[in-house]
Tab-separated table of C-alpha atoms in Angstrom:
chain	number	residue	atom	x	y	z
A	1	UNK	CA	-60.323	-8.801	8.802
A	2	UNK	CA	-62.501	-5.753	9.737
A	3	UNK	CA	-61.834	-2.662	8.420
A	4	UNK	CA	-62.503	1.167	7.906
A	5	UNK	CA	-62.137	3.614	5.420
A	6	UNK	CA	-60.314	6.970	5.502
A	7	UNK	CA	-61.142	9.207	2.517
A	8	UNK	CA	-57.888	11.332	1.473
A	9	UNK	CA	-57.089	13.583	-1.229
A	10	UNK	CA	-54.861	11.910	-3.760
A	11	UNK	CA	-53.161	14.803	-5.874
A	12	UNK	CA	-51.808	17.977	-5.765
A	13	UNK	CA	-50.922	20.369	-4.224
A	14	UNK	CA	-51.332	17.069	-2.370
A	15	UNK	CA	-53.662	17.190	0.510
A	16	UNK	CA	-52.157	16.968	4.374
A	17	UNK	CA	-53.880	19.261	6.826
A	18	UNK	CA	-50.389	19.573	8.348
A	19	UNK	CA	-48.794	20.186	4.957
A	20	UNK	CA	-46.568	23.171	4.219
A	21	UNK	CA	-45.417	22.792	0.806
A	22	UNK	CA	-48.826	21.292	-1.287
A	23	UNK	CA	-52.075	21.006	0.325
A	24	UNK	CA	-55.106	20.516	-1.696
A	25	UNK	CA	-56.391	17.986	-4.166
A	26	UNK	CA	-58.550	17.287	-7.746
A	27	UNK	CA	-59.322	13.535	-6.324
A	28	UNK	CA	-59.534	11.416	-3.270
A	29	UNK	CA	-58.030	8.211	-2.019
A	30	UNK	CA	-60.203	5.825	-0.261
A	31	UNK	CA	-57.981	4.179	2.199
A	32	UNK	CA	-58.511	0.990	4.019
A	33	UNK	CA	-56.794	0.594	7.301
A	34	UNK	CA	-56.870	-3.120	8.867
A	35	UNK	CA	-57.995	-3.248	12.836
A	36	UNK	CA	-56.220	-3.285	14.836
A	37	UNK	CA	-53.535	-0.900	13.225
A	38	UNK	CA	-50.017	-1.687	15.058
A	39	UNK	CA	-48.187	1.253	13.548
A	40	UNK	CA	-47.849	4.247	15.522
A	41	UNK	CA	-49.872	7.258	14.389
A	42	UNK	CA	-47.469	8.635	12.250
A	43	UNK	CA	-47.845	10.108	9.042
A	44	UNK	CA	-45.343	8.617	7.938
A	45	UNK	CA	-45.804	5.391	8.604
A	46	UNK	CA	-49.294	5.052	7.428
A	47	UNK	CA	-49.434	1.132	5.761
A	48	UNK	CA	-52.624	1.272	3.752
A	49	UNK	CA	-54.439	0.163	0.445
A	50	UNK	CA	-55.773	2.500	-1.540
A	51	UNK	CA	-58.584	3.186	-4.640
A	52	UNK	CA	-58.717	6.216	-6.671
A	53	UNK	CA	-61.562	8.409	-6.654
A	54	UNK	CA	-61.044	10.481	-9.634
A	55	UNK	CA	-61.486	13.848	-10.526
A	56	UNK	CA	-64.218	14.939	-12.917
A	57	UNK	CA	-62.911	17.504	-15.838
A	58	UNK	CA	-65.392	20.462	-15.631
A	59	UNK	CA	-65.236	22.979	-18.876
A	60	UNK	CA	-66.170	26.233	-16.720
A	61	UNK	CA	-64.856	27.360	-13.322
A	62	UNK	CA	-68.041	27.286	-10.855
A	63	UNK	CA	-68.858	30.451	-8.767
A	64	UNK	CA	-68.100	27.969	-5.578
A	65	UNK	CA	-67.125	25.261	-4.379
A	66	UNK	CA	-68.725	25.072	-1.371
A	67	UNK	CA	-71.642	22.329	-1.538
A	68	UNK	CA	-74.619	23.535	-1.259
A	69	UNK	CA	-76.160	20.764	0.972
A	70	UNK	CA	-73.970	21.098	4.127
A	71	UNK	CA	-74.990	19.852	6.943
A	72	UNK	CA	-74.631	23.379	8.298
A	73	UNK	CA	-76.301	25.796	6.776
A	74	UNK	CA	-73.775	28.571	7.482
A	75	UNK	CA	-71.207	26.980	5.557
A	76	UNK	CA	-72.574	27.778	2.596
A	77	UNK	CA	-73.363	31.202	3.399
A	78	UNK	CA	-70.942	33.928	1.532
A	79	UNK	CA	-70.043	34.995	5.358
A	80	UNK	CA	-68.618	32.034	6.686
A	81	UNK	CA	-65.439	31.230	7.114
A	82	UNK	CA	-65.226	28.504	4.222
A	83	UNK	CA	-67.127	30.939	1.718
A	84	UNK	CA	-64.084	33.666	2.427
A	85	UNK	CA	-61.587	31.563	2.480
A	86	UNK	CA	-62.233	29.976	-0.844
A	87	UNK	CA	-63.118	33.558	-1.550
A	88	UNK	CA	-59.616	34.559	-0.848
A	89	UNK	CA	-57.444	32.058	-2.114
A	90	UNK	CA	-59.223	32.289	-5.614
A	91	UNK	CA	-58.385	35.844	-5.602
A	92	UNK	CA	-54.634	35.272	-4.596
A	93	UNK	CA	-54.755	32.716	-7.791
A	94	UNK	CA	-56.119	34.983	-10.342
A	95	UNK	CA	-53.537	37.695	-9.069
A	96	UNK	CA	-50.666	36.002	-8.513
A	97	UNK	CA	-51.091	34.363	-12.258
A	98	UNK	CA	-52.097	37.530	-13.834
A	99	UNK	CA	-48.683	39.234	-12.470
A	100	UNK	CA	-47.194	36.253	-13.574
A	101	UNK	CA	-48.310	36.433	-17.257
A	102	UNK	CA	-47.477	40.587	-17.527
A	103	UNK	CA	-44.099	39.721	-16.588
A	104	UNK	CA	-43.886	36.947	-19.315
A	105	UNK	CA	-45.878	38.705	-22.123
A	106	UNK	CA	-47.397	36.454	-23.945
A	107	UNK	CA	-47.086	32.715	-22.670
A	108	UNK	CA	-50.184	32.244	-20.359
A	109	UNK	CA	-51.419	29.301	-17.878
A	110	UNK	CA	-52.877	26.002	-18.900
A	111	UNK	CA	-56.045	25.638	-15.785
A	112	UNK	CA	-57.579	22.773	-15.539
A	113	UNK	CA	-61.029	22.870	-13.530
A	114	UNK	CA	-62.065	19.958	-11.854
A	115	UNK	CA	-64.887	18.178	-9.306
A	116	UNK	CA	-65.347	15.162	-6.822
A	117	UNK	CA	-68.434	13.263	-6.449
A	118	UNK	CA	-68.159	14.017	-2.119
A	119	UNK	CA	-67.984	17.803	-2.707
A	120	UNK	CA	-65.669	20.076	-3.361
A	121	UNK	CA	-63.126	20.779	-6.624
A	122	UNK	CA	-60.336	23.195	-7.286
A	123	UNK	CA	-58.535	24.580	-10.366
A	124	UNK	CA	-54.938	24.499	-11.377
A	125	UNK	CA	-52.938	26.697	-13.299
A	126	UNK	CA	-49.524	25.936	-14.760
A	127	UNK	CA	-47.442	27.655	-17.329
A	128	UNK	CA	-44.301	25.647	-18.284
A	129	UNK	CA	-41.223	27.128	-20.238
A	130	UNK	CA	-41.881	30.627	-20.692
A	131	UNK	CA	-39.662	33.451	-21.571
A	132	UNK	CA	-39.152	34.388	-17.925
A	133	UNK	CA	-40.532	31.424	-15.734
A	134	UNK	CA	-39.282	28.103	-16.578
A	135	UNK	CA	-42.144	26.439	-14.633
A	136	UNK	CA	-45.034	27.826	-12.467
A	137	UNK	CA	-47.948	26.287	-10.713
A	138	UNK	CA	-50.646	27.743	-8.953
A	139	UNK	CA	-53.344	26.084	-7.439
A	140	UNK	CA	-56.642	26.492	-5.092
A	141	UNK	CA	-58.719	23.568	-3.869
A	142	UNK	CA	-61.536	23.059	-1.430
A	143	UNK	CA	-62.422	19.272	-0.607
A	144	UNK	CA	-64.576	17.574	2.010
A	145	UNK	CA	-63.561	13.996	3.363
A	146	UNK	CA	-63.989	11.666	6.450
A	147	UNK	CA	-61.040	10.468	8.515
A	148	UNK	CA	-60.855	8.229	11.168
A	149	UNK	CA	-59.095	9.474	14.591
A	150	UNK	CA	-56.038	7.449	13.803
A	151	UNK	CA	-55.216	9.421	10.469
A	152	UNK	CA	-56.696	12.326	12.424
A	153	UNK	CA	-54.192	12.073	15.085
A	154	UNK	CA	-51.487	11.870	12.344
A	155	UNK	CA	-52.662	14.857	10.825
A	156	UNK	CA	-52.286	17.052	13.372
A	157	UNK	CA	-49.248	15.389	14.749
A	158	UNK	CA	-50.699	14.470	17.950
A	159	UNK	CA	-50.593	11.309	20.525
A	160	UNK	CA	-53.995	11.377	21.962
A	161	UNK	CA	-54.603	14.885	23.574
A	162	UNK	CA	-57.421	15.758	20.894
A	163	UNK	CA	-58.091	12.205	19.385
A	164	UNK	CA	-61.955	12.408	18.348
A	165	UNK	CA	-63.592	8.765	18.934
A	166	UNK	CA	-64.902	7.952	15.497
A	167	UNK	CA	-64.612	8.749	12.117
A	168	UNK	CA	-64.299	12.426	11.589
A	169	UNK	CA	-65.615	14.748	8.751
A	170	UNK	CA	-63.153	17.280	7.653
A	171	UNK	CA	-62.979	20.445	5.301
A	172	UNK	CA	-60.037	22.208	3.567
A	173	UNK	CA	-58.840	24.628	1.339
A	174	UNK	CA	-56.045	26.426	0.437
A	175	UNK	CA	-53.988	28.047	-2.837
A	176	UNK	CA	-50.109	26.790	-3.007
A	177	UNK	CA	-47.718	27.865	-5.401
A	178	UNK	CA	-44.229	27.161	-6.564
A	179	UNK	CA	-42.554	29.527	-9.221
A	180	UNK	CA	-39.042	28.419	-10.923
A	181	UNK	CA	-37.217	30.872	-12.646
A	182	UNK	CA	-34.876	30.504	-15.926
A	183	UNK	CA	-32.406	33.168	-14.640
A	184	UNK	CA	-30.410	31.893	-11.970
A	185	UNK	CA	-30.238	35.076	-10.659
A	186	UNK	CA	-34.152	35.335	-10.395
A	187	UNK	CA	-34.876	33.855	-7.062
A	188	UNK	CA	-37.884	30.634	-6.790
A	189	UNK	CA	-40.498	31.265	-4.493
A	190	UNK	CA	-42.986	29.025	-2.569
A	191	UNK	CA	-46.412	30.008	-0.789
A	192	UNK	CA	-48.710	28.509	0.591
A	193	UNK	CA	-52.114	29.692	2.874
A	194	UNK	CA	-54.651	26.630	3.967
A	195	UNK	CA	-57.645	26.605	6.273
A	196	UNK	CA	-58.720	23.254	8.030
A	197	UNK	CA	-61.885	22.580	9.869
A	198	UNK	CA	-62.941	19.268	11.085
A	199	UNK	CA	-66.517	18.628	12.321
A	200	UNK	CA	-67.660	16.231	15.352
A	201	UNK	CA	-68.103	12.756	14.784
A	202	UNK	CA	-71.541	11.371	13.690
A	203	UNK	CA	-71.600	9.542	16.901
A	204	UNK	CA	-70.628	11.924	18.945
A	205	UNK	CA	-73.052	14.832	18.377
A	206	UNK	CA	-72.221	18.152	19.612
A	207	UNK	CA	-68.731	17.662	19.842
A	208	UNK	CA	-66.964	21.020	18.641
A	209	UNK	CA	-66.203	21.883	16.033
A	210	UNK	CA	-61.999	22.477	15.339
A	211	UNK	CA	-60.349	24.538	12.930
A	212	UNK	CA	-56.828	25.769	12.029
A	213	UNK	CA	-54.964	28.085	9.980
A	214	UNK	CA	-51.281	27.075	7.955
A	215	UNK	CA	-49.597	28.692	5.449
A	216	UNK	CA	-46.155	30.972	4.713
A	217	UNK	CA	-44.087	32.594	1.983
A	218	UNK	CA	-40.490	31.371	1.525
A	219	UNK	CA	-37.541	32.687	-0.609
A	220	UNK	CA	-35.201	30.296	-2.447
A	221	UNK	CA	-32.455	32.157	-4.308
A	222	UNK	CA	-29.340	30.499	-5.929
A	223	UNK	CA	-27.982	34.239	-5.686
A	224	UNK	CA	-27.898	36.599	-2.838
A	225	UNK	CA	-28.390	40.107	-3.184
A	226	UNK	CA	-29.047	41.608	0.326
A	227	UNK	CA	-31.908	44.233	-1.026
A	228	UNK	CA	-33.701	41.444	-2.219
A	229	UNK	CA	-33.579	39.477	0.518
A	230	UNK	CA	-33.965	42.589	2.855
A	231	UNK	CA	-37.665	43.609	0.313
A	232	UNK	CA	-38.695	40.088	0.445
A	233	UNK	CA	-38.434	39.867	4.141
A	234	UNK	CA	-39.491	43.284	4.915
A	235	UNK	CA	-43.101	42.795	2.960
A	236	UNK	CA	-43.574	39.448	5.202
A	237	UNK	CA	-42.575	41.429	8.546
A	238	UNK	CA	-44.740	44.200	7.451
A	239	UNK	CA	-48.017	42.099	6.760
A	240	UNK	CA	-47.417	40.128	10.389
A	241	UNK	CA	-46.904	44.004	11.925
A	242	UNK	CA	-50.398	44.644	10.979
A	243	UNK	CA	-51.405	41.728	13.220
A	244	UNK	CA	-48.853	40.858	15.990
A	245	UNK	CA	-45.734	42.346	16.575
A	246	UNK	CA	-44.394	38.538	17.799
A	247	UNK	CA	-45.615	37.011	14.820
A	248	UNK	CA	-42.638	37.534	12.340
A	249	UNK	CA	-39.924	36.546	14.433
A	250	UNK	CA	-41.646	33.586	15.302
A	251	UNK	CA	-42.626	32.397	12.225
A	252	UNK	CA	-39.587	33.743	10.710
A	253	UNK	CA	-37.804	31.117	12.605
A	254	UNK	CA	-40.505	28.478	12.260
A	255	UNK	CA	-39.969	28.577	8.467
A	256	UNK	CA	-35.813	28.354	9.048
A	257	UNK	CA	-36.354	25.304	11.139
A	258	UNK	CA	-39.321	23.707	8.903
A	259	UNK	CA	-36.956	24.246	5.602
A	260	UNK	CA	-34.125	22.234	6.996
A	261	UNK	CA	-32.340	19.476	5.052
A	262	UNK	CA	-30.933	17.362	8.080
A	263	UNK	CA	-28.573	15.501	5.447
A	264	UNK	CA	-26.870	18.452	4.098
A	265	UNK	CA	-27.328	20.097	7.641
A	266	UNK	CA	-28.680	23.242	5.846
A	267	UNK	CA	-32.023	25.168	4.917
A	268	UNK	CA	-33.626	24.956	1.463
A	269	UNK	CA	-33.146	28.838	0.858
A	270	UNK	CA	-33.351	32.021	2.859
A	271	UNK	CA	-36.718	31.818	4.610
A	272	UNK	CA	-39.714	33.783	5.173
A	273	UNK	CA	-42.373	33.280	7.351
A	274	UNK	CA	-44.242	30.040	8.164
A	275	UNK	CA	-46.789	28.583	10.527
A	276	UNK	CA	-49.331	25.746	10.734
A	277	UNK	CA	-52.319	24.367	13.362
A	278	UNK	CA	-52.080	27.924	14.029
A	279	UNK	CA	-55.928	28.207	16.269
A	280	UNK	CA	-54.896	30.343	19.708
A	281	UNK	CA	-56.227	33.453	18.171
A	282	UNK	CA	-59.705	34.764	17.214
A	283	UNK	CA	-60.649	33.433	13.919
A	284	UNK	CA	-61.657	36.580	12.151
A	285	UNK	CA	-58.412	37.837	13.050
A	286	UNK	CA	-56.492	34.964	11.841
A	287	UNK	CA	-58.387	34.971	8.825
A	288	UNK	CA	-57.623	38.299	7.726
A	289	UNK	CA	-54.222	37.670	8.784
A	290	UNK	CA	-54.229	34.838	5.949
A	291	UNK	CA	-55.167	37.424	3.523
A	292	UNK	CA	-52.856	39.864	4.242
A	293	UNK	CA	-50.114	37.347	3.872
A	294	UNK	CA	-51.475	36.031	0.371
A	295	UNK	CA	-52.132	39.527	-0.880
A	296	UNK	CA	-48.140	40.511	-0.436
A	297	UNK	CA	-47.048	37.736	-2.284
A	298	UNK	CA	-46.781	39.701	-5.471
A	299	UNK	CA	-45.378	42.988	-4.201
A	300	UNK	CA	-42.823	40.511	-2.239
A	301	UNK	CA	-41.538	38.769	-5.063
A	302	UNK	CA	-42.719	40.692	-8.620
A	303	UNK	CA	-40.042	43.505	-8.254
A	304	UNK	CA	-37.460	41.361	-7.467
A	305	UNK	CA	-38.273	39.375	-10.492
A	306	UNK	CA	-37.819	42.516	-12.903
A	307	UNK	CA	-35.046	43.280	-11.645
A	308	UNK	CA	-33.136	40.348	-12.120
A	309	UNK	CA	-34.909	38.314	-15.018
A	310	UNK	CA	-33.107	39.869	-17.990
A	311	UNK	CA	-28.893	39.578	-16.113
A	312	UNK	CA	-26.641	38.159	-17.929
A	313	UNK	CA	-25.205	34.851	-16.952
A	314	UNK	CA	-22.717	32.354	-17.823
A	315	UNK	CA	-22.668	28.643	-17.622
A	316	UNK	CA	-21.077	28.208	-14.339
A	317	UNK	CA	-24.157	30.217	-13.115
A	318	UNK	CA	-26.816	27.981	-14.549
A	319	UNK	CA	-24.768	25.020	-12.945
A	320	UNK	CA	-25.111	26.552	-9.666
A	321	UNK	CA	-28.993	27.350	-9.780
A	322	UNK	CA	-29.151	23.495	-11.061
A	323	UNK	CA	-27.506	22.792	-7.862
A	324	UNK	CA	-29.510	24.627	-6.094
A	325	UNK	CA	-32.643	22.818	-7.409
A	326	UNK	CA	-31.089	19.763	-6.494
A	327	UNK	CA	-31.657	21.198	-2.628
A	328	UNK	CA	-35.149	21.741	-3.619
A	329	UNK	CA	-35.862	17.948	-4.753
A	330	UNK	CA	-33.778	17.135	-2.544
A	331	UNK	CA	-36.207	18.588	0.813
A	332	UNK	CA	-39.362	18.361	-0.880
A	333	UNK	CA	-39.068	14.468	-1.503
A	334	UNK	CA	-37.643	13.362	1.640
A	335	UNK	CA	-39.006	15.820	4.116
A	336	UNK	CA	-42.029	17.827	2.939
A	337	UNK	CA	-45.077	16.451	5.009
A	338	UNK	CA	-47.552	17.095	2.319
A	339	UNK	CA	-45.272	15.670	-0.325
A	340	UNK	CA	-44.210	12.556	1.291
A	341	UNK	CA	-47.933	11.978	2.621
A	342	UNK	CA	-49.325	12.031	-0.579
A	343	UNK	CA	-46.821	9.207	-1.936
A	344	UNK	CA	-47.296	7.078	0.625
A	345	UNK	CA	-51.460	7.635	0.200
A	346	UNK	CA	-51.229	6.409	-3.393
A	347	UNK	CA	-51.685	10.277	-4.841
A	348	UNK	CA	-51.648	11.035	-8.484
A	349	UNK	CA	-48.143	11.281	-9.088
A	350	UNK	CA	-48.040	14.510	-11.718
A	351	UNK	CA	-50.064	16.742	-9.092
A	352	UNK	CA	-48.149	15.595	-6.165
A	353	UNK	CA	-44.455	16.487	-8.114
A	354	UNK	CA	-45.767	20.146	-9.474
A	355	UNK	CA	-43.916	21.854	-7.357
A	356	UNK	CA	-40.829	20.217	-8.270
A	357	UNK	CA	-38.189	22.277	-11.354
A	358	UNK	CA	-38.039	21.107	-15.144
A	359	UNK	CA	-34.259	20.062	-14.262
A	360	UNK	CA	-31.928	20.112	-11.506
A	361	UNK	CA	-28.481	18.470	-10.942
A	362	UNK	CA	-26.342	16.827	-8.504
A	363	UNK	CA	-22.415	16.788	-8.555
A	364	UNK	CA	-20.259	14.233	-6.267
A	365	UNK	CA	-18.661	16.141	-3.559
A	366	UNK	CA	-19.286	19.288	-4.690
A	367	UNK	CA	-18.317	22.622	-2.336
A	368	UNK	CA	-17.910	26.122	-3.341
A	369	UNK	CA	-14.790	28.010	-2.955
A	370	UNK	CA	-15.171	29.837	0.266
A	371	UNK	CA	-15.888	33.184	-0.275
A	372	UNK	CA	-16.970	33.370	-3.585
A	373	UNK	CA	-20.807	33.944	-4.645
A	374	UNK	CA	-21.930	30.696	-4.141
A	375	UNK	CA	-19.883	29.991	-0.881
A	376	UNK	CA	-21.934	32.822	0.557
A	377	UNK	CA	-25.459	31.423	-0.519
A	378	UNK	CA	-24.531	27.843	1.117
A	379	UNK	CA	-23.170	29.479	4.248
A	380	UNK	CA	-26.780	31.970	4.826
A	381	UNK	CA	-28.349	28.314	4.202
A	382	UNK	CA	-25.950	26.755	6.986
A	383	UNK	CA	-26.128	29.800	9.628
A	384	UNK	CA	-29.791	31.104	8.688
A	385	UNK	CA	-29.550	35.113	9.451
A	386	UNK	CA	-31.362	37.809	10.489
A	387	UNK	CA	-32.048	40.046	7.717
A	388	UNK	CA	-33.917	42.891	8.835
């Protein structure tokens, strides 16, 4: 039976153009789809086979890793788009770890730098068990691939309004982060900024060119405490002000609706911003926009950590945050598009689970007493608020 290939990334932050929660990866998977495919284009019903391309360890992080024989000159240049988007997300990396490790004093991030033979790389960063953070990854990748229109359909989520005619070369990079906390009453936090460009077909020449911006920062405490809810979300409102006054309520209430358990009938945490295929406005603007949003995570979340890293808690606390965490597996396993793409594309299991906690627990039948701490938590994640 004839077939064609469809080159993916395999590990994590997995890779999904339409991901929120990972995005990027250190490998590809070379998928095989049989003709003709009978399964609607659905990323989640994708039925392939699949070969790993692995990664190759490198010892030193490279200045770029943008390839330097693109079929478009520009790319390459250090004022494209790609160059300052990699650019930027390398940045948010190195200053989102580097807050991370003052805070800790003295445990520091294992990275691991790595390559693909068809272009690209990334680096990842985690620091497990720490004084403060009980797990934290942070990771940047930039990867070229080919897709065919089927998985690019599926990708963006679309029946056949923008469906390109033959296979379809794609680029994309982005930095994603998940950061667990020992204290329950430190909140986790999840961000996550991605670019996506996909150029026209071989056979097709001068088709144009598309491109998209993704991303958000989202708060998941096990505690509330209203001035830390009102400081997280008053950063993210601030760096969308700068921009668009329409743009925080609307992605405000596009991360609510995105971070929705439809079993439980509630939201992973209290929100944030998020946003994805986002292309209606000028580039350069959306770009910056990106930046902005990446360059508040740490005076978003970094306070709030010092103030509540060193409360004391009891047991019945720590059972709660477990709880909690259960949530988090809970969304990120059944409902994450990133997540769930990269299982069912044969991924490399380890990167695809990073954002996932050291431990977590599940009780039967558990519910709060209402009006006690914890009732109060579940019912903002039932009847998401307005906080500012």
């Amino acid at each position: 039976m004839a077939s064609h290939s469809l080159t993916l990334p395999s590990s994590s932050p997995t890779f999904a153009p339409f991901s929120s929660h990972q995005i990027l990866p250190p490998s590809l998977s070379t998928v095989r789809f049989p003709r003709p495919i009978n399964t609607k284009p659905n990323h989640h019903s994708l039925r392939c086979s699949v070969s790993i391309e692995k990664e190759v360890p490198e010892t030193e992080r490279p200045f770029t890793f943008l390839r330097d024989s693109d079929d478009d000159s520009t790319h390459s240049s250090s004022t494209s788009v790609r160059a300052r988007f990699e650019a930027m997300i390398r940045a948010a990396q190195d200053s989102v770890c580097e807050a991370i490790e003052a805070v800790e004093s003295g445990p520091k991030f294992k990275e691991d730098v790595w390559s693909r033979p068809g272009g690209g790389g990334g680096i990842s960063r985690v620091l497990q068990d720490g004084n403060v953070f009980e797990k934290a990854g942070v990771n940047v990748s930039v990867v070229y691939g080919v897709m065919p229109p089927e998985a690019y359909r599926a990708a963006k989520g679309s029946a056949s309004s923008d469906q390109k005619p033959g296979p379809v070369p794609f680029f994309a990079a982005g930095v994603s982060s998940v950061l667990h906390l020992k204290n329950p009453f430190a909140p986790t936090l999840h961000f996550n900024y991605r670019y996506f460009e996909t150029d026209a077909p071989k056979d097709v020449p001068g088709a144009p060119r598309q491109w998209w911006f993704g991303g958000g920062t989202d708060f998941t405490p096990a505690y509330i405490f209203e001035d830390d809810v009102k400081h997280f979300h008053t950063i993210q409102k601030q760096a969308c002000d700068k921009f668009d006054p329409s743009f925080y309520p609307r992605f405000k209430k596009w991360c609510d609706d995105y971070f929705y358990i439809k079993h439980r009938d509630e939201r992973r945490g209290l929100g944030g911003i998020f946003f994805d295929d986002l292309n209606d406005y000028d580039q350069e603007m959306l770009l910056k926009f990106s930046t902005e949003c990446a360059n508040s995570v740490v005076p978003a979340y970094i306070p709030i950590v010092e103030k509540r890293k060193d409360m004391e808690f009891t047991e019945q606390h720590k059972a709660w945050q477990q709880l909690r965490r259960g949530r988090y597996v809970e969304f990120n396993l059944v409902y994450d598009r990133g997540t769930t793409f990269g299982l069912k594309t044969g991924g490399r299991i380890e990167s695809i689970l990073v954002s996932l906690p050291l431990s977590a627990r599940w009780e039967y039948d558990h519910k709060p007493e209402e009006g006690t701490e914890e009732w109060k938590l579940l019912d903002a994640c039932i009847n998401p608020k307005e906080w500012i």
